[in-house]
Amino acid sequence: MDQSTGILTINETNPTQHAMVIVWGHFARTIGLVTRLAQVPIAQKTVIRAPHEKLVELLLGLLTGIEYLTDLSEGAAPLVQDAEVAAAWQLQHLADASGVSRTLSACNEQTVAVLESVLDAVGQPFLDRAVGDLRQRQATLVLDADLTGRPVSSTSQTFPGAAFGYMDGEVRLGYQLAEICLHTALFGRQWLSAQHHPGDTVSAPCLLDLVQAAERRLGCHPRRRTELIQQRIQACGQAIQAVLRQTTAANARVTRLTARIARLSEQIQDAEAHIQTLRTQPISRRQAGPYSQLNRLIKQQTGWQTQRTRAQAQLTQTAAVAERHRQRLVAEAQTYQAERQRLQARYDVNIGMKCPRIIALKCPLISIGNVRSELRHRRRSSRACGYVGNSERSGELSIYPQARRAGPQRAATSSTSSSVGFGRPSSPARRFSLSR
């Protein structure tokens, strides 16, 4: 493209089979994608090509639809031999697939986090524009969530985190990709988040994370039920008070037993002194008799000693119980205090939002009979974890736990929406307002 005139020029001497990728390259430079990708940190030195250039090459391969990384060099139309694509993306030459593989091996968690933030920053203006258009139309924000199976070779042992799960109507080794998108009038589907999971993952545990990621990207949410948060805050206080009452009662029992042992010890000492006095200075010639004052005092002292022994055993047991209650009080006080602070922070943030925006999630319903049918099928399948049917009209995968009754083929064509989760395949997707 001539920067002075803004005209896209094509070199006819270098034919290409990736014309659309060339157009995307100029568009990516316009929105600053290439410049932002250069800021992604990768622990690898630059010899001929910078590490971020091989990251851009991986993006080009994904745009051309490669199935394996080696297709960059050995595919039907090798991308590394296309000079026009390299020029459109401001790259001198494209690296071999082995070089791209070494760069990917050098990436770490920080690289992935920065890459996610870069892609979010590039796509955020388009998302804000689409959401603004929906606000002007006073339309409901409709989110479409999906759990898509990504099978790999069943004999492979090199894919990290892969697990057997139900994909394309059969148990296969691979992953589940949890995705969520926003339906817009300007750009169609705007993808908000995608999360990689093992192949035996089902939809329910993924839904909350997807919704939270969508709310973060959109900057809006359904109505918050702050009154329920206040009830949970009060429940935390009541739980701490219950443990505190148990600890106080145990401490009171320890105090009573300690006082009783001290009183019995004092009585025993007084009786011992009195017995010694009677033995050294008898007050009667019948002092050796069974009903004499000396014998009555000895029996009374023996009873007090028995009571003190029993009280000491009770004190040991009660002290152990009190110590356990104190340790529980300290542990649960810390837990409940942290939970209360978290809930209070959520309450303080949400209580001031007087004009919540409406978000709807496309999610069909579920029936108990279909769940039982699915559970019976799971028992028959050794490693099955959920049914994934292929929606012909949408070209995506949808989870229908109840579709085993209708069979894989019927489940694959029974829904026109690729929405996650729970529902009757023959019924249209329904919208529900989300609120927490």
Short mmCIF file of N, CA, C and O in Angstrom, two decimals, residues 35-106:
data_model
loop_
_atom_site.label_atom_id
_atom_site.label_comp_id
_atom_site.label_asym_id
_atom_site.label_seq_id
_atom_site.Cartn_x
_atom_site.Cartn_y
_atom_site.Cartn_z
N THR A 35 1.89 -3.85 15.41
CA THR A 35 2.69 -3.08 16.37
C THR A 35 2.50 -3.57 17.79
O THR A 35 3.45 -3.67 18.56
N ARG A 36 1.28 -3.91 18.15
CA ARG A 36 1.01 -4.40 19.51
C ARG A 36 1.61 -5.79 19.73
O ARG A 36 2.09 -6.10 20.81
N LEU A 37 1.58 -6.64 18.70
CA LEU A 37 2.17 -7.97 18.85
C LEU A 37 3.68 -7.91 19.07
O LEU A 37 4.27 -8.81 19.67
N ALA A 38 4.32 -6.84 18.59
CA ALA A 38 5.76 -6.67 18.81
C ALA A 38 6.08 -6.43 20.28
O ALA A 38 7.24 -6.57 20.69
N GLN A 39 5.09 -6.08 21.10
CA GLN A 39 5.31 -5.83 22.52
C GLN A 39 5.16 -7.09 23.37
O GLN A 39 5.38 -7.03 24.58
N VAL A 40 4.78 -8.20 22.76
CA VAL A 40 4.60 -9.44 23.52
C VAL A 40 5.96 -9.99 23.93
O VAL A 40 6.82 -10.21 23.07
N PRO A 41 6.21 -10.21 25.23
CA PRO A 41 7.54 -10.68 25.66
C PRO A 41 7.71 -12.19 25.40
O PRO A 41 6.89 -13.00 25.81
N ILE A 42 8.79 -12.53 24.70
CA ILE A 42 9.14 -13.92 24.44
C ILE A 42 10.62 -14.09 24.75
O ILE A 42 11.46 -13.33 24.23
N ALA A 43 10.94 -15.07 25.58
CA ALA A 43 12.32 -15.28 26.02
C ALA A 43 13.11 -15.99 24.92
O ALA A 43 13.46 -17.18 25.01
N GLN A 44 13.41 -15.26 23.85
CA GLN A 44 14.16 -15.81 22.74
C GLN A 44 14.89 -14.67 22.03
O GLN A 44 14.32 -13.59 21.84
N LYS A 45 16.13 -14.90 21.68
CA LYS A 45 16.92 -13.85 21.04
C LYS A 45 16.58 -13.76 19.55
O LYS A 45 16.04 -14.69 18.95
N THR A 46 16.93 -12.62 18.96
CA THR A 46 16.70 -12.38 17.55
C THR A 46 17.98 -12.67 16.77
O THR A 46 19.02 -12.04 17.04
N VAL A 47 17.92 -13.60 15.84
CA VAL A 47 19.05 -13.90 14.98
C VAL A 47 18.78 -13.33 13.58
O VAL A 47 19.48 -12.43 13.12
N ILE A 48 17.78 -13.86 12.92
CA ILE A 48 17.36 -13.34 11.62
C ILE A 48 15.98 -12.70 11.73
O ILE A 48 15.75 -11.61 11.22
N ARG A 49 15.09 -13.37 12.43
CA ARG A 49 13.72 -12.88 12.59
C ARG A 49 13.42 -12.69 14.07
O ARG A 49 13.84 -13.52 14.89
N ALA A 50 12.69 -11.65 14.39
CA ALA A 50 12.31 -11.39 15.78
C ALA A 50 11.29 -12.42 16.24
O ALA A 50 10.52 -12.95 15.42
N PRO A 51 11.25 -12.73 17.53
CA PRO A 51 10.27 -13.73 18.00
C PRO A 51 8.83 -13.37 17.70
O PRO A 51 8.03 -14.23 17.36
N HIS A 52 8.51 -12.06 17.79
CA HIS A 52 7.12 -11.69 17.55
C HIS A 52 6.73 -11.88 16.09
O HIS A 52 5.54 -12.05 15.78
N GLU A 53 7.70 -11.87 15.17
CA GLU A 53 7.38 -12.10 13.77
C GLU A 53 6.91 -13.54 13.55
O GLU A 53 6.01 -13.79 12.74
N LYS A 54 7.51 -14.48 14.28
CA LYS A 54 7.06 -15.87 14.16
C LYS A 54 5.71 -16.06 14.85
O LYS A 54 4.93 -16.95 14.47
N LEU A 55 5.41 -15.22 15.84
CA LEU A 55 4.08 -15.25 16.43
C LEU A 55 3.04 -14.75 15.42
O LEU A 55 1.93 -15.29 15.32
N VAL A 56 3.41 -13.71 14.66
CA VAL A 56 2.54 -13.23 13.59
C VAL A 56 2.36 -14.29 12.52
O VAL A 56 1.26 -14.49 11.98
N GLU A 57 3.42 -15.03 12.24
CA GLU A 57 3.31 -16.10 11.24
C GLU A 57 2.35 -17.20 11.69
O GLU A 57 1.61 -17.76 10.87
N LEU A 58 2.35 -17.51 12.99
CA LEU A 58 1.37 -18.47 13.49
C LEU A 58 -0.05 -17.96 13.28
O LEU A 58 -0.94 -18.72 12.89
N LEU A 59 -0.27 -16.66 13.51
CA LEU A 59 -1.58 -16.07 13.26
C LEU A 59 -1.96 -16.20 11.78
O LEU A 59 -3.11 -16.51 11.45
N LEU A 60 -0.99 -15.98 10.90
CA LEU A 60 -1.27 -16.12 9.47
C LEU A 60 -1.67 -17.55 9.14
O LEU A 60 -2.58 -17.78 8.33
N GLY A 61 -0.98 -18.51 9.75
CA GLY A 61 -1.33 -19.90 9.50
C GLY A 61 -2.75 -20.22 9.96
O GLY A 61 -3.49 -20.93 9.27
N LEU A 62 -3.14 -19.67 11.11
CA LEU A 62 -4.51 -19.90 11.59
C LEU A 62 -5.53 -19.26 10.65
O LEU A 62 -6.61 -19.81 10.41
N LEU A 63 -5.18 -18.09 10.10
CA LEU A 63 -6.11 -17.43 9.18
C LEU A 63 -6.25 -18.22 7.88
O LEU A 63 -7.32 -18.19 7.25
N THR A 64 -5.20 -18.90 7.47
CA THR A 64 -5.29 -19.70 6.24
C THR A 64 -5.88 -21.08 6.49
O THR A 64 -6.10 -21.82 5.52
N GLY A 65 -6.10 -21.44 7.75
CA GLY A 65 -6.77 -22.69 8.05
C GLY A 65 -5.86 -23.90 8.13
O GLY A 65 -6.30 -25.01 7.79
N ILE A 66 -4.62 -23.72 8.57
CA ILE A 66 -3.73 -24.88 8.68
C ILE A 66 -4.23 -25.81 9.78
O ILE A 66 -4.78 -25.36 10.79
N GLU A 67 -4.02 -27.10 9.57
CA GLU A 67 -4.40 -28.09 10.57
C GLU A 67 -3.23 -28.48 11.45
O GLU A 67 -3.38 -28.76 12.63
N TYR A 68 -2.03 -28.49 10.85
CA TYR A 68 -0.81 -28.80 11.59
C TYR A 68 0.19 -27.67 11.37
O TYR A 68 0.14 -26.96 10.34
N LEU A 69 1.10 -27.53 12.30
CA LEU A 69 2.09 -26.46 12.18
C LEU A 69 3.00 -26.68 10.98
O LEU A 69 3.47 -25.72 10.35
N THR A 70 3.24 -27.93 10.63
CA THR A 70 4.10 -28.21 9.48
C THR A 70 3.47 -27.77 8.16
O THR A 70 4.17 -27.67 7.14
N ASP A 71 2.15 -27.50 8.16
CA ASP A 71 1.51 -27.04 6.93
C ASP A 71 2.03 -25.67 6.50
O ASP A 71 1.83 -25.27 5.34
N LEU A 72 2.67 -24.94 7.42
CA LEU A 72 3.27 -23.66 7.02
C LEU A 72 4.31 -23.86 5.93
O LEU A 72 4.46 -23.01 5.04
N SER A 73 5.03 -24.97 6.02
CA SER A 73 6.10 -25.24 5.05
C SER A 73 5.76 -26.33 4.05
O SER A 73 6.29 -26.33 2.93
N GLU A 74 4.89 -27.26 4.43
CA GLU A 74 4.66 -28.43 3.60
C GLU A 74 3.21 -28.57 3.16
O GLU A 74 2.82 -29.64 2.69
N GLY A 75 2.41 -27.54 3.31
CA GLY A 75 1.02 -27.61 2.91
C GLY A 75 0.85 -27.57 1.40
O GLY A 75 1.82 -27.47 0.62
N ALA A 76 -0.41 -27.64 0.97
CA ALA A 76 -0.69 -27.61 -0.47
C ALA A 76 -0.26 -26.28 -1.09
O ALA A 76 0.22 -26.23 -2.22
N ALA A 77 -0.44 -25.19 -0.34
CA ALA A 77 0.02 -23.87 -0.76
C ALA A 77 0.86 -23.31 0.39
O ALA A 77 0.34 -22.59 1.25
N PRO A 78 2.15 -23.64 0.45
CA PRO A 78 2.98 -23.26 1.60
C PRO A 78 3.00 -21.75 1.82
O PRO A 78 3.31 -20.98 0.90
N LEU A 79 2.69 -21.37 3.03
CA LEU A 79 2.63 -19.95 3.34
C LEU A 79 4.01 -19.31 3.37
O LEU A 79 4.17 -18.13 3.05
N VAL A 80 5.02 -20.07 3.75
CA VAL A 80 6.37 -19.50 3.89
C VAL A 80 6.95 -19.07 2.54
O VAL A 80 7.91 -18.29 2.51
N GLN A 81 6.40 -19.55 1.45
CA GLN A 81 6.90 -19.19 0.12
C GLN A 81 6.16 -18.02 -0.49
O GLN A 81 6.47 -17.63 -1.63
N ASP A 82 5.20 -17.47 0.23
CA ASP A 82 4.39 -16.36 -0.31
C ASP A 82 5.00 -15.05 0.14
O ASP A 82 4.80 -14.61 1.29
N ALA A 83 5.73 -14.39 -0.76
CA ALA A 83 6.38 -13.12 -0.43
C ALA A 83 5.38 -11.98 -0.29
O ALA A 83 5.61 -11.02 0.45
N GLU A 84 4.28 -12.06 -1.03
CA GLU A 84 3.29 -10.99 -0.97
C GLU A 84 2.63 -10.93 0.41
O GLU A 84 2.36 -9.85 0.94
N VAL A 85 2.38 -12.09 1.02
CA VAL A 85 1.80 -12.11 2.36
C VAL A 85 2.78 -11.51 3.36
O VAL A 85 2.41 -10.71 4.24
N ALA A 86 4.06 -11.86 3.23
CA ALA A 86 5.07 -11.31 4.13
C ALA A 86 5.15 -9.80 4.01
O ALA A 86 5.25 -9.08 5.02
N ALA A 87 5.09 -9.27 2.80
CA ALA A 87 5.16 -7.82 2.60
C ALA A 87 3.93 -7.13 3.18
O ALA A 87 4.04 -6.04 3.76
N ALA A 88 2.76 -7.74 3.01
CA ALA A 88 1.53 -7.12 3.54
C ALA A 88 1.55 -7.03 5.05
O ALA A 88 0.99 -6.09 5.64
N TRP A 89 2.21 -7.98 5.71
CA TRP A 89 2.27 -7.98 7.17
C TRP A 89 3.58 -7.39 7.69
O TRP A 89 3.93 -7.58 8.85
N GLN A 90 4.33 -6.70 6.82
CA GLN A 90 5.58 -6.04 7.18
C GLN A 90 6.61 -7.03 7.72
O GLN A 90 7.30 -6.77 8.71
N LEU A 91 6.71 -8.17 7.07
CA LEU A 91 7.70 -9.18 7.42
C LEU A 91 8.63 -9.37 6.22
O LEU A 91 8.18 -9.41 5.07
N GLN A 92 9.93 -9.47 6.49
CA GLN A 92 10.87 -9.65 5.39
C GLN A 92 10.69 -11.01 4.74
O GLN A 92 10.54 -11.12 3.52
N HIS A 93 10.76 -12.05 5.55
CA HIS A 93 10.55 -13.40 5.07
C HIS A 93 9.84 -14.18 6.17
O HIS A 93 9.97 -13.85 7.35
N LEU A 94 9.14 -15.22 5.80
CA LEU A 94 8.46 -16.07 6.76
C LEU A 94 9.37 -17.22 7.16
O LEU A 94 10.06 -17.80 6.32
N ALA A 95 9.35 -17.54 8.45
CA ALA A 95 10.22 -18.59 8.98
C ALA A 95 9.66 -19.96 8.67
O ALA A 95 8.46 -20.14 8.39
N ASP A 96 10.53 -20.95 8.75
CA ASP A 96 10.10 -22.33 8.58
C ASP A 96 9.26 -22.77 9.78
O ASP A 96 9.32 -22.16 10.85
N ALA A 97 8.49 -23.83 9.61
CA ALA A 97 7.62 -24.30 10.69
C ALA A 97 8.41 -24.68 11.93
O ALA A 97 7.95 -24.49 13.06
N SER A 98 9.62 -25.20 11.76
CA SER A 98 10.44 -25.57 12.91
C SER A 98 10.84 -24.35 13.73
O SER A 98 10.88 -24.40 14.96
N GLY A 99 11.11 -23.23 13.06
CA GLY A 99 11.42 -22.00 13.79
C GLY A 99 10.24 -21.48 14.57
O GLY A 99 10.38 -21.00 15.70
N VAL A 100 9.06 -21.55 13.97
CA VAL A 100 7.85 -21.14 14.69
C VAL A 100 7.62 -22.04 15.90
O VAL A 100 7.23 -21.58 16.97
N SER A 101 7.89 -23.35 15.74
CA SER A 101 7.71 -24.28 16.85
C SER A 101 8.65 -23.95 18.00
O SER A 101 8.25 -24.00 19.17
N ARG A 102 9.90 -23.61 17.71
CA ARG A 102 10.84 -23.25 18.78
C ARG A 102 10.41 -21.98 19.50
O ARG A 102 10.57 -21.85 20.72
N THR A 103 9.87 -21.05 18.76
CA THR A 103 9.39 -19.81 19.40
C THR A 103 8.20 -20.10 20.32
O THR A 103 8.12 -19.55 21.42
N LEU A 104 7.29 -20.95 19.89
CA LEU A 104 6.16 -21.31 20.74
C LEU A 104 6.62 -22.04 22.00
O LEU A 104 6.04 -21.86 23.08
N SER A 105 7.67 -22.84 21.88
CA SER A 105 8.20 -23.55 23.06
C SER A 105 8.81 -22.58 24.06
O SER A 105 8.85 -22.87 25.26
N ALA A 106 9.29 -21.44 23.58
CA ALA A 106 9.89 -20.45 24.47
C ALA A 106 8.86 -19.57 25.17
O ALA A 106 9.22 -18.81 26.08
#
